[in-house]
Short mmCIF file of C-alpha atoms and ligand atoms in Angstrom, two decimals:
data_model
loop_
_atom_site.label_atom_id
_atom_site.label_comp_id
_atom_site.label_asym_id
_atom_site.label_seq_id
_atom_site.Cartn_x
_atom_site.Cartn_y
_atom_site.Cartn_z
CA UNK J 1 135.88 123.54 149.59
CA UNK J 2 136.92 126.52 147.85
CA UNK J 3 138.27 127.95 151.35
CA UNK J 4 140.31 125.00 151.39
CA UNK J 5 141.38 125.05 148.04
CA UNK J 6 142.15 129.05 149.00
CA UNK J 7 144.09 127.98 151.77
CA UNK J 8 146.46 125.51 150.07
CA UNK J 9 146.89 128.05 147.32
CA UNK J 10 148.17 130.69 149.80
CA UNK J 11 150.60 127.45 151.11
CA UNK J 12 152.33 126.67 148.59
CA UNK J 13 152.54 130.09 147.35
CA UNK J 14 154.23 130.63 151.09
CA UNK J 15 156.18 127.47 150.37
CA UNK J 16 157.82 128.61 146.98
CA UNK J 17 158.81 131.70 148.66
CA UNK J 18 160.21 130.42 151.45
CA UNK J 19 162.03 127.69 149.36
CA UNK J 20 163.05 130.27 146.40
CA UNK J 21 165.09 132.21 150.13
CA UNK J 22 162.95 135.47 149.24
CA UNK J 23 160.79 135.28 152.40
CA UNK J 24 161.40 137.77 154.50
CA UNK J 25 159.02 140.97 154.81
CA UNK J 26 156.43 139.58 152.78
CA UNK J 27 155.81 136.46 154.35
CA UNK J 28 154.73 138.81 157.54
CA UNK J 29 152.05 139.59 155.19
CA UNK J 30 151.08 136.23 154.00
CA UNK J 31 151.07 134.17 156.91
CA UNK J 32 148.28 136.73 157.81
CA UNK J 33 146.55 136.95 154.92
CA UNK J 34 146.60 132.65 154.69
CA UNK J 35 145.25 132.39 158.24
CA UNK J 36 142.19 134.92 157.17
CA UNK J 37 141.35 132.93 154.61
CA UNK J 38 141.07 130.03 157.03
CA UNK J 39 137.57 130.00 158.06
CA UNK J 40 135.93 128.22 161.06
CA UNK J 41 134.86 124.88 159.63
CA UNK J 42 138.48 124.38 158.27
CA UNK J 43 140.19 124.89 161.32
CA UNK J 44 139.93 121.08 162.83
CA UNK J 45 141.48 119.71 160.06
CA UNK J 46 144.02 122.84 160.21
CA UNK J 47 147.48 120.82 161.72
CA UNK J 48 147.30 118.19 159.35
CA UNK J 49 146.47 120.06 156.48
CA UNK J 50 149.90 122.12 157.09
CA UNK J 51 151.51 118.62 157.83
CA UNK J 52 150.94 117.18 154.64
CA UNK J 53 152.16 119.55 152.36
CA UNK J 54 155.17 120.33 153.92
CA UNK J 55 155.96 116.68 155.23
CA UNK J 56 155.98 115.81 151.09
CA UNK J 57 158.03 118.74 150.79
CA UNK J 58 161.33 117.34 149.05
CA UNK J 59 164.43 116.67 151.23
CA UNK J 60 166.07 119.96 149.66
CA UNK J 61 163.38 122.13 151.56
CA UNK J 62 165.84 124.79 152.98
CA UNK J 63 166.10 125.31 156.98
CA UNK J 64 164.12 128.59 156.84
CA UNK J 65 161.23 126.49 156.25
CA UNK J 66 161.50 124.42 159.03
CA UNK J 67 162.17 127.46 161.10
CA UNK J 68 159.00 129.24 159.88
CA UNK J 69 157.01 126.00 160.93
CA UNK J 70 156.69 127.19 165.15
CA UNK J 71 155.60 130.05 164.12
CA UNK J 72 152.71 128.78 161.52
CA UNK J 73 151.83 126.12 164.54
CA UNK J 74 151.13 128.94 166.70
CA UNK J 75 149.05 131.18 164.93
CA UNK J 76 147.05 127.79 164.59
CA UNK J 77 147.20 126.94 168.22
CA UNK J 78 145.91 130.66 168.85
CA UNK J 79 143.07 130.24 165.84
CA UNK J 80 141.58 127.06 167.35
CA UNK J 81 141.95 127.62 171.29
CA UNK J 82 139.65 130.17 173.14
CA UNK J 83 141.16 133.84 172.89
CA UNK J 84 141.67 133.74 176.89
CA UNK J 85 144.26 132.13 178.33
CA UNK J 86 144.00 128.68 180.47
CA UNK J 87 145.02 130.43 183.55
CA UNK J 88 142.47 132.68 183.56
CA UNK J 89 139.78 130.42 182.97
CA UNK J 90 141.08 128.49 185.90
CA UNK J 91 141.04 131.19 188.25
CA UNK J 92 137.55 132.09 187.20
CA UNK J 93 136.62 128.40 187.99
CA UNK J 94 138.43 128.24 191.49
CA UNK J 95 136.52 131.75 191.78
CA UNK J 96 133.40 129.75 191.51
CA UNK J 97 133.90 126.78 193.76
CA UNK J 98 134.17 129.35 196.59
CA UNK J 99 131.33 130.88 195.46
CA UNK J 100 129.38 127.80 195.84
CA UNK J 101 131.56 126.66 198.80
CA UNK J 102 130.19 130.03 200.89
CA UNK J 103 126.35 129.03 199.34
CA UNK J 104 126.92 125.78 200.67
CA UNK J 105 127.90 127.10 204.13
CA UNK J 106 125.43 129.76 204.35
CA UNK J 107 122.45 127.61 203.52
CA UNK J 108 123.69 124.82 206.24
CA UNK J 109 123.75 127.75 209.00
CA UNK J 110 120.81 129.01 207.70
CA UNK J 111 119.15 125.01 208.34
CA UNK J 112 120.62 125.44 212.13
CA UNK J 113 118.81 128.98 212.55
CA UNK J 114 115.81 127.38 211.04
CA UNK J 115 116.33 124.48 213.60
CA UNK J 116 117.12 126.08 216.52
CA UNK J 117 114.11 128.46 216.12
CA UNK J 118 116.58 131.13 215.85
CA UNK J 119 115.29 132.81 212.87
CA UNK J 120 113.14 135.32 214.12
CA UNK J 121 115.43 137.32 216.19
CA UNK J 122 116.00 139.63 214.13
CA UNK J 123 112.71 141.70 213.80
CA UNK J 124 113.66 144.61 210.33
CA UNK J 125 115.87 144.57 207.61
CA UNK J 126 118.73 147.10 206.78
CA UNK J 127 121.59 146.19 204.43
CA UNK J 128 123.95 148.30 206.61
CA UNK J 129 123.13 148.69 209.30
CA UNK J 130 122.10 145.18 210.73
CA UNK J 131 126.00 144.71 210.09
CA UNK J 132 126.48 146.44 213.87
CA UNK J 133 125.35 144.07 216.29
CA UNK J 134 124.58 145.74 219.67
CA UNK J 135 127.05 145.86 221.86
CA UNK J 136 126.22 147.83 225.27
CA UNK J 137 123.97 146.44 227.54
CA UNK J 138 121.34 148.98 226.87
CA UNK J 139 121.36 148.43 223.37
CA UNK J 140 121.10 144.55 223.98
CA UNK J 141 117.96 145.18 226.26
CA UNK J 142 116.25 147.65 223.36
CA UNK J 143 116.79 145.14 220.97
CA UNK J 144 114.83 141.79 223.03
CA UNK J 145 112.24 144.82 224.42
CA UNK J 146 111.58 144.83 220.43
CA UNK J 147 111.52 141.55 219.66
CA UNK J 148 109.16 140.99 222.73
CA UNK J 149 106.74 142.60 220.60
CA UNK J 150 106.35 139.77 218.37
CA UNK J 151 104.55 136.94 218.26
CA UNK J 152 106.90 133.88 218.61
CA UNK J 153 108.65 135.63 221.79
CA UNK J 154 104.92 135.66 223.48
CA UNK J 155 104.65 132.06 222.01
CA UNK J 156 108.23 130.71 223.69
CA UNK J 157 108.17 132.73 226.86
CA UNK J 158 104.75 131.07 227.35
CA UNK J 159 106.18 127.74 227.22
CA UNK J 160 109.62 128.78 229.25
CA UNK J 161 110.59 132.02 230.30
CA UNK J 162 113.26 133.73 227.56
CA UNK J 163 116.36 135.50 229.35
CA UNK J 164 118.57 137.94 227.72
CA UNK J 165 121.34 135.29 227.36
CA UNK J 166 118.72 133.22 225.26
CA UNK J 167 118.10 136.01 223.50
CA UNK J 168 121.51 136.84 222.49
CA UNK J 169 121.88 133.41 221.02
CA UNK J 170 119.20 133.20 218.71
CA UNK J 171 119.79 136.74 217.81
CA UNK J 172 123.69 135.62 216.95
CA UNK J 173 122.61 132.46 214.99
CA UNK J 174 120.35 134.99 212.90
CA UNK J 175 122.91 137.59 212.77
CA UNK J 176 125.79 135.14 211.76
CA UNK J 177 123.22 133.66 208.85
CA UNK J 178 122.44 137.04 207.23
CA UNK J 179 126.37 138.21 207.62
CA UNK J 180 127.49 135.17 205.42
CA UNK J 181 124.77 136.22 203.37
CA UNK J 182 126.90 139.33 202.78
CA UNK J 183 129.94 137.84 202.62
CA UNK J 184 128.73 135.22 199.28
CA UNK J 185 127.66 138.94 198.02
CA UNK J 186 131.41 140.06 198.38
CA UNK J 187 132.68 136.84 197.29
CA UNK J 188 130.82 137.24 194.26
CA UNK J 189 130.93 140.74 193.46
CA UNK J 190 135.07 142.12 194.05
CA UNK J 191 136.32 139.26 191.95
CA UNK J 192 133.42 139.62 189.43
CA UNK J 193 134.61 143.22 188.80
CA UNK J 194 138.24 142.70 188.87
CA UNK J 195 138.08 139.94 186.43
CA UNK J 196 135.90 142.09 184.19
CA UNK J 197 138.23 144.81 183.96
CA UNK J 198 141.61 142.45 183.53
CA UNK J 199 139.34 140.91 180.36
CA UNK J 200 139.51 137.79 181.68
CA UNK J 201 135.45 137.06 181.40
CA UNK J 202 134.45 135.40 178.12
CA UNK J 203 131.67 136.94 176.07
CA UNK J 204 129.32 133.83 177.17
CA UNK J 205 130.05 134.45 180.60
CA UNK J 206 129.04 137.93 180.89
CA UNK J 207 125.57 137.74 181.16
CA UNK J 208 126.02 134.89 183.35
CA UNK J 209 127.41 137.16 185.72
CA UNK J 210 124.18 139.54 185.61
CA UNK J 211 122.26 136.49 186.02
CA UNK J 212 123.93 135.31 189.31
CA UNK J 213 124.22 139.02 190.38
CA UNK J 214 119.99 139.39 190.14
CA UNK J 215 120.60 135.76 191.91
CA UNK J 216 122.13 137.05 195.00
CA UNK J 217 120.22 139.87 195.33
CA UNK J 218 116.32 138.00 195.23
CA UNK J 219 118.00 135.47 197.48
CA UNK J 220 118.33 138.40 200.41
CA UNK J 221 114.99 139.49 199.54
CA UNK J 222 113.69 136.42 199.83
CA UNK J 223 114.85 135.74 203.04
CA UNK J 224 113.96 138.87 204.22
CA UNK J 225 110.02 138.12 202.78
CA UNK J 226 110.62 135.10 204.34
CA UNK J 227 111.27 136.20 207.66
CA UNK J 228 108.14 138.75 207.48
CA UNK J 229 105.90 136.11 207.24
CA UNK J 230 106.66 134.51 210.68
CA UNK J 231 106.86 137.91 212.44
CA UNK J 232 102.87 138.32 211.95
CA UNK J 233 100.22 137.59 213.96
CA UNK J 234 99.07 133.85 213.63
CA UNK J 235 95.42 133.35 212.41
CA UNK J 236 94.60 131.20 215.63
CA UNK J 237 96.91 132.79 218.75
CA UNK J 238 97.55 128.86 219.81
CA UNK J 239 99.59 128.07 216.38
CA UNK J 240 103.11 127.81 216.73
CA UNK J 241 104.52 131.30 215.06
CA UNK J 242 106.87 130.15 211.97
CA UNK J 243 107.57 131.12 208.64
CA UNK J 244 105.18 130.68 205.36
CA UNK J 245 106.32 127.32 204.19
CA UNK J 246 105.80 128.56 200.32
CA UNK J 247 109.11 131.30 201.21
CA UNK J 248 110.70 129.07 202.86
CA UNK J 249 110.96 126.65 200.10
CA UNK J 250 110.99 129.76 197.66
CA UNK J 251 114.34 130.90 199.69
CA UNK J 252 115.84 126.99 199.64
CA UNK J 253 114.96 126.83 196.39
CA UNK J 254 116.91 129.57 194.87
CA UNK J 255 119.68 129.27 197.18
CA UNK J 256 119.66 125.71 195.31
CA UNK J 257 119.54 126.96 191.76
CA UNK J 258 122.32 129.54 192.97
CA UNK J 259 124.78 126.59 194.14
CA UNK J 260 123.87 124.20 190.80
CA UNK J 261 124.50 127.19 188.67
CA UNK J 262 128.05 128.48 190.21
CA UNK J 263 129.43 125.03 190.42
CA UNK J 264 128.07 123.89 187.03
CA UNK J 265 130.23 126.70 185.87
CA UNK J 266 132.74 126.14 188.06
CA UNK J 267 133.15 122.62 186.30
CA UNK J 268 132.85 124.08 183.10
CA UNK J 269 136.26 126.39 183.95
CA UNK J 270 137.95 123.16 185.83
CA UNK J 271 137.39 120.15 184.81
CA UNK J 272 138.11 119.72 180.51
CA UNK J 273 135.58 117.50 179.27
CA UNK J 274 136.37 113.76 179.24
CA UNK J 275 136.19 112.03 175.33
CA UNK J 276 132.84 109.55 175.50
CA UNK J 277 133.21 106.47 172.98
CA UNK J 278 132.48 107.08 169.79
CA UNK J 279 130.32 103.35 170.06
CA UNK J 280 127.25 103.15 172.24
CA UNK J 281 125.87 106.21 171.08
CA UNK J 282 122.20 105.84 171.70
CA UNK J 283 122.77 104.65 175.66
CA UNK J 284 124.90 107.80 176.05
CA UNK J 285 122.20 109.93 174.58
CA UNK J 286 120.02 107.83 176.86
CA UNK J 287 122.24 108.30 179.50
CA UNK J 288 122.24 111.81 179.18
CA UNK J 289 118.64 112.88 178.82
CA UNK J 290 118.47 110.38 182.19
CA UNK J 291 121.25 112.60 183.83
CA UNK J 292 118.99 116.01 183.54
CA UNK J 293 115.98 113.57 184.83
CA UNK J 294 118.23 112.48 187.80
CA UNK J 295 119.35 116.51 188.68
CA UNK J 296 115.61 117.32 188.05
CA UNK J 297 114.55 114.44 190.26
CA UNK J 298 116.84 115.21 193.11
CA UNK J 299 116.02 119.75 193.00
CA UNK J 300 111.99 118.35 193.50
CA UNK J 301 112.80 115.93 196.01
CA UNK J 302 114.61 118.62 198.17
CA UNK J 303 112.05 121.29 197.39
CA UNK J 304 109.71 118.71 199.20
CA UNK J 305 112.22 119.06 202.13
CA UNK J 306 111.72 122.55 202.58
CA UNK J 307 108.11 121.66 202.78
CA UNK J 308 108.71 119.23 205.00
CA UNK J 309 110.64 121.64 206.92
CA UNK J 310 108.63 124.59 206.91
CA UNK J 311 105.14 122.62 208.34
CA UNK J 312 107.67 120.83 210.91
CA UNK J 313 105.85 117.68 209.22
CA UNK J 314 108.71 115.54 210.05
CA UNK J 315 107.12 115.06 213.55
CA UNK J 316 103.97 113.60 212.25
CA UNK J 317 104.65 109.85 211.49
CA UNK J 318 107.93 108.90 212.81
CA UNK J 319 107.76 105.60 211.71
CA UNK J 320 109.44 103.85 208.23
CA UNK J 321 108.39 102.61 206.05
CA UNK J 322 104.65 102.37 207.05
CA UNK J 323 103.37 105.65 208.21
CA UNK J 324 101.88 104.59 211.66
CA UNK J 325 101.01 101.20 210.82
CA UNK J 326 99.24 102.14 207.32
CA UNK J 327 100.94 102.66 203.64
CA UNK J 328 98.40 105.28 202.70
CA UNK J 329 97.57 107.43 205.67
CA UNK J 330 94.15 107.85 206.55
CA UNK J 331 94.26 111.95 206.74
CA UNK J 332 96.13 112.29 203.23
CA UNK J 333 93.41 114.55 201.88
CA UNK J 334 91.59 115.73 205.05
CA UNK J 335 92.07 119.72 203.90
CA UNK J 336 89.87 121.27 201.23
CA UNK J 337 90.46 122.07 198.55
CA UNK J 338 92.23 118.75 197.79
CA UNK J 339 95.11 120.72 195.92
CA UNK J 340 96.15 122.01 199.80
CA UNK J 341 97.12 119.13 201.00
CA UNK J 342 100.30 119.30 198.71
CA UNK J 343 101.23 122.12 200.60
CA UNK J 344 99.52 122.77 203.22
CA UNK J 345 98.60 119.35 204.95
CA UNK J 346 101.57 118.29 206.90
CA UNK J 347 100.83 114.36 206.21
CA UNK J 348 100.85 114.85 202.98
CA UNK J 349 104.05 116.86 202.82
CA UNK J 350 105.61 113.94 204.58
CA UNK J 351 104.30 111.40 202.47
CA UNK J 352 105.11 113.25 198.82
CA UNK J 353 108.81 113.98 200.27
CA UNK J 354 109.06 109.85 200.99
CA UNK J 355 107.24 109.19 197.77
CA UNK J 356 109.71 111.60 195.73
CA UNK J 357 112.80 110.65 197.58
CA UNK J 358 112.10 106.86 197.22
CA UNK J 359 111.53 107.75 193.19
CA UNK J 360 114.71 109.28 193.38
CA UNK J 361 116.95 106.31 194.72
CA UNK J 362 115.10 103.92 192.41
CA UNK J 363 115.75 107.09 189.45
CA UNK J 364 119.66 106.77 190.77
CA UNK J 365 119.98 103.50 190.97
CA UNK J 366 118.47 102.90 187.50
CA UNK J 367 120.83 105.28 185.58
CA UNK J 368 123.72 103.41 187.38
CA UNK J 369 122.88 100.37 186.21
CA UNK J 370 122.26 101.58 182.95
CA UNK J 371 125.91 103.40 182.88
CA UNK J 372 127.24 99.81 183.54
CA UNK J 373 126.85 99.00 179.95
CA UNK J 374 128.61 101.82 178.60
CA UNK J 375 132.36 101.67 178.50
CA UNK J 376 132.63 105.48 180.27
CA UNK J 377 136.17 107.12 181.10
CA UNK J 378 136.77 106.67 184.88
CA UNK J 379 135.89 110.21 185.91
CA UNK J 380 132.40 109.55 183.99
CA UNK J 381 132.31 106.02 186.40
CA UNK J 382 133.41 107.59 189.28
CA UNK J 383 130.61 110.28 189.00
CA UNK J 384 128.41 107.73 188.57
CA UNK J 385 129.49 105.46 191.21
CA UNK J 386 129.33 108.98 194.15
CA UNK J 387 126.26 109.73 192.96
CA UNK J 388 124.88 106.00 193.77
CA UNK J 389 126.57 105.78 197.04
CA UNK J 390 125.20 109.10 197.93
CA UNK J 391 121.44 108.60 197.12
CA UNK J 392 121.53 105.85 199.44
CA UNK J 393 123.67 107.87 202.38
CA UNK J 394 121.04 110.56 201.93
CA UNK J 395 117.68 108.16 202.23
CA UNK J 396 119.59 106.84 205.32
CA UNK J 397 120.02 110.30 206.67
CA UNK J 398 116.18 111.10 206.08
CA UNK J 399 114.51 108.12 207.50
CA UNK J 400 116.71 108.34 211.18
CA UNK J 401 115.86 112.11 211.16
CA UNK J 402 112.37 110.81 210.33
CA UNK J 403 112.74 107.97 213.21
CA UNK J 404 114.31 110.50 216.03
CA UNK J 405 112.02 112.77 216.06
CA UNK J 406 114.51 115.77 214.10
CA UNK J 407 117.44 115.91 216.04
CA UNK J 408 119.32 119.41 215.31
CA UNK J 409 122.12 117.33 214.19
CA UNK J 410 120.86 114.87 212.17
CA UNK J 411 118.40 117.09 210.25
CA UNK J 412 121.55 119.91 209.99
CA UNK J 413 123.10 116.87 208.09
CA UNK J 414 120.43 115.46 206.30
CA UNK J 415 119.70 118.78 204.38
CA UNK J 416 123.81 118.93 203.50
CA UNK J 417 123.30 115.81 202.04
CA UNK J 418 120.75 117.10 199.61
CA UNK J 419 123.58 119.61 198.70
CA UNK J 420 126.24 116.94 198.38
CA UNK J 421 123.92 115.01 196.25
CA UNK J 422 123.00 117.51 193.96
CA UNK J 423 126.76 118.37 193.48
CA UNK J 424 127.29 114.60 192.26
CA UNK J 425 124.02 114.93 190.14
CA UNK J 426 125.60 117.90 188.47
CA UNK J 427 129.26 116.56 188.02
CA UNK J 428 127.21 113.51 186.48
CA UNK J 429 125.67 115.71 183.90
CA UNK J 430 128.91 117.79 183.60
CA UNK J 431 130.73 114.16 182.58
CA UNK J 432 128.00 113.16 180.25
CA UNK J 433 127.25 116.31 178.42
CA UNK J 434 127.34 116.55 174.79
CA UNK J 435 130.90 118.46 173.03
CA UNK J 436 130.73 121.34 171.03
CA UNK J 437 131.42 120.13 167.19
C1 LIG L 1 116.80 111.77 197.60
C2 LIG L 1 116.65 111.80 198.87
C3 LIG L 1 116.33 113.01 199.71
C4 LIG L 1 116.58 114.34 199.50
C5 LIG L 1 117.29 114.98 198.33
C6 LIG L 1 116.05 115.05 200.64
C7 LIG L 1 116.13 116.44 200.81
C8 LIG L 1 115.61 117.12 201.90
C9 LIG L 1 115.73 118.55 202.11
C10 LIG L 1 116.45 119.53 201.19
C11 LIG L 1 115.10 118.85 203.27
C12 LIG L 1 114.94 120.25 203.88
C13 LIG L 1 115.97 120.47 204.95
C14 LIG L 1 115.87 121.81 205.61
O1 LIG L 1 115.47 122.78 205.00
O2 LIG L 1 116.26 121.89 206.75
C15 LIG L 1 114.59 117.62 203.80
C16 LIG L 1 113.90 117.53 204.98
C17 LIG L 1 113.48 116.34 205.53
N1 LIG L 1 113.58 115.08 204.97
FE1 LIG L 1 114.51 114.61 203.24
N2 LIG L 1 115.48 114.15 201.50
C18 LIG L 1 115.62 112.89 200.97
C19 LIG L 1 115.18 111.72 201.52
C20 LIG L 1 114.45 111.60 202.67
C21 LIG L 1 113.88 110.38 203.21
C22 LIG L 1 113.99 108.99 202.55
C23 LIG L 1 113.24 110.70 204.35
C24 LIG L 1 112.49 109.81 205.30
C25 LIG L 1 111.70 108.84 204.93
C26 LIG L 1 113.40 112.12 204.58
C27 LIG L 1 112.90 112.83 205.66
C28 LIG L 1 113.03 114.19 205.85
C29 LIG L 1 112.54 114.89 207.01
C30 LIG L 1 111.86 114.29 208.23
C31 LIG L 1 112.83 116.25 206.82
C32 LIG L 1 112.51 117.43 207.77
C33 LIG L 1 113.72 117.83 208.56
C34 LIG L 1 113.54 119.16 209.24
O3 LIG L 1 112.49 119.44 209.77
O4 LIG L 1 114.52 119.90 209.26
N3 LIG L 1 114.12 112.63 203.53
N4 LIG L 1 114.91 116.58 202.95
#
């Protein structure tokens, strides 16, 4: 109050002097000196506080006035937007779409590696100097005479014999993964520093950009302890050689988090918040808590994938929605101890991933019916409305990957899907989530 009462001190004090034609150099110091004493709380009601008084200002108010008003409405304009200009917080959000565009991309080849069995190829680990791929012959025939020392060459060549040329694809498919790999590194990383010098990065944002930074970097590690795993020795020399399931889901899982957090940003920078009604404020509360369920819902449900995935346990019961001709398979807790089969048992993998993904559509479809009642701006609706339609592309994706046996193709798609989904699941959340006061 006594701000307030400050400020409209300090106005009409400007006003008299600005009527009484003796403005001039010290109104440069009062306009100042009136905005300091304009604190934070004030500033909403700032434009139509400097309305009133000057709109009852008596028709004789001279022209200087008038004149001086632009000015006064810009200072404001600069005391209530953000210190950075819109064009640089747009550039930052473009900046992040193709961040998350090249996760997207990278995690999608990194599926087809997976699926082609091409993700042992590549037998060490050097930042630099796995960029050179080899390029005489000789250097081709060192590299497969190394990776012949592993276990899932002696494994394949057992089952069909592996020539160079086969070699040389897998070894590509690897190569091309961990190169894009590099290349969401540099996508990151040159723009991160040139916007940081320009000034352009908000104080918030900083340590958001250390964040995704440490992000990037566990993500190669990750793949890299990922990729270890496989290259040992299996426990029984029958086993088909693959990849811990526990990394492999580690390695999805943060590439996940990585993609939710650059293009929940990337919203943020893009898209300005739409107004909710000021009625119906419990469902939107409702609404929204059910929006964090439906993103937490849908990250679980794809985790399960990657278990799925990683055990191949989408070739155990090909059949929907009975598994075999049971509900409840009869070898759902055959391993010991029972906490293993979550994991470890590749029935039970299957099962939780139908169990979760069949909570999720039901979760989706819920919330949708539920946003039916509120009276949301379209973009809300529309967000709303993708996200349904998606859930139910998505199941429809599963269960034929499910009923064909994997196909490269279909299970290449079906895991994009999760991504597309949790892009509407986050755009949802985006729409729904609550304004700074
Ligand atoms: C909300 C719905 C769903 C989500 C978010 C989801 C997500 C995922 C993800 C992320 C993967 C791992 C993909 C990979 O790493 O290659 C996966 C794998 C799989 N999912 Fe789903 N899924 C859903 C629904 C379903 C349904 C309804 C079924 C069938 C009943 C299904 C069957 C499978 C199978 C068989 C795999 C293994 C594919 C492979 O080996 O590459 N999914 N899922």
């Amino acid at each position: 109050m006594s701000t307030i009462c400050a400020f409209h001190r300090a106005l009409f004090t400007s006003r008299n002097v600005i009527q009484s034609g003796k403005g001039g150099p010290r109104m440069s110091k009062l306009v100042p000196q009136l905005f300091s004493s304009f604190n934070t709380a004030t500033r909403r009601n700032f434009h139509s506080m400097i309305r009133t008084p000057l709109r009852s200002t008596p028709k004789n108010t001279t022209s200087q006035s008038w004149r001086l008003l632009p000015a006064i409405r810009k200072s404001a304009s600069q005391a209530t937007s953000p210190a950075l200009p819109e064009y640089t917080q747009k550039a930052i959000g473009w900046w992040l779409v193709g961040c998350s565009g090249m996760v997207f991309g990278t995690v999608i080849l990194g599926g087809v590696t997976r699926l082609t069995e091409s993700g042992l190829s590549m037998v060490d680990w050097k930042l630099f100097k796995d960029m050179k791929p080899p390029r005489s012959q000789e250097e081709w025939v060192a590299e497969f005479e190394r990776y012949k020392q592993f276990p899932e060459y002696k494994y394949v060549n057992e089952q069909k014999e592996m020539t160079l040329s086969d070699f040389k694809f897998i070894f590509y498919m690897e190569y091309a993964h961990r190169m894009m790999g590099r290349m969401v590194g540099l996508t990151f990383l040159l723009p991160a520093a040139y916007f940081l010098k320009k000034g352009w990065v908000s104080k918030a944002m900083k340590p958001r950009l250390a964040i995704y930074t440490a992000l990037i970097g566990f993500q190669g590690f990750l793949g890299w302890y990922m990729v270890k795993s496989g290259l040992q020795e299996q426990a029984k020399p029958t086993d088909v050689p693959r990849v811990s399931q526990y990394r492999l889901a580690s390695h999805l899982g943060s590439a996940f988090l990585l993609y939710s957090l650059f293009l929940y940003q990337a919203f943020n920078h893009l898209l300005p918040a739409s107004k909710l009604p000021n009625t119906h404020l419990k469902q939107i509360s409702k609404l929204r808590g059910m929006s964090h369920g439906v993103l937490t819902a849908v990250f679980i449900t794809a985790l399960s994938g990657a278990f799925v995935a990683g055990l191949d346990a989408g070739l155990v019961y090909n059949s929907w929605p009975k598994m075999a001709d049971r509900w409840i398979p009869s070898d759902l807790l055959s391993h010991f101890p029972a906490w293993k089969n979550f994991f470890e048992n590749p029935t039970t993998v299957q099962f939780d991933h139908r169990l979760l993904a069949h909570s999720t559509v039901a979760l989706i479809f819920g919330f949708w019916l539920m946003s039916r009642r509120v009276p949301l701006p379209p973009r809300a609706k529309l967000a709303c409305n993708c996200l349904l339609g998606m859930v139910f592309v998505q199941a429809t994706l599963g269960i034929s990957t499910l009923l064909t046996y994997v196909p490269t193709h279909l299970a290449a798609t079906h895991q994009s899907g999760s991504l597309v989904l949790l892009s509407f699941a986050i755009w949802v959340a985006h729409e729904l989530k609550r304004m700074p006061k």
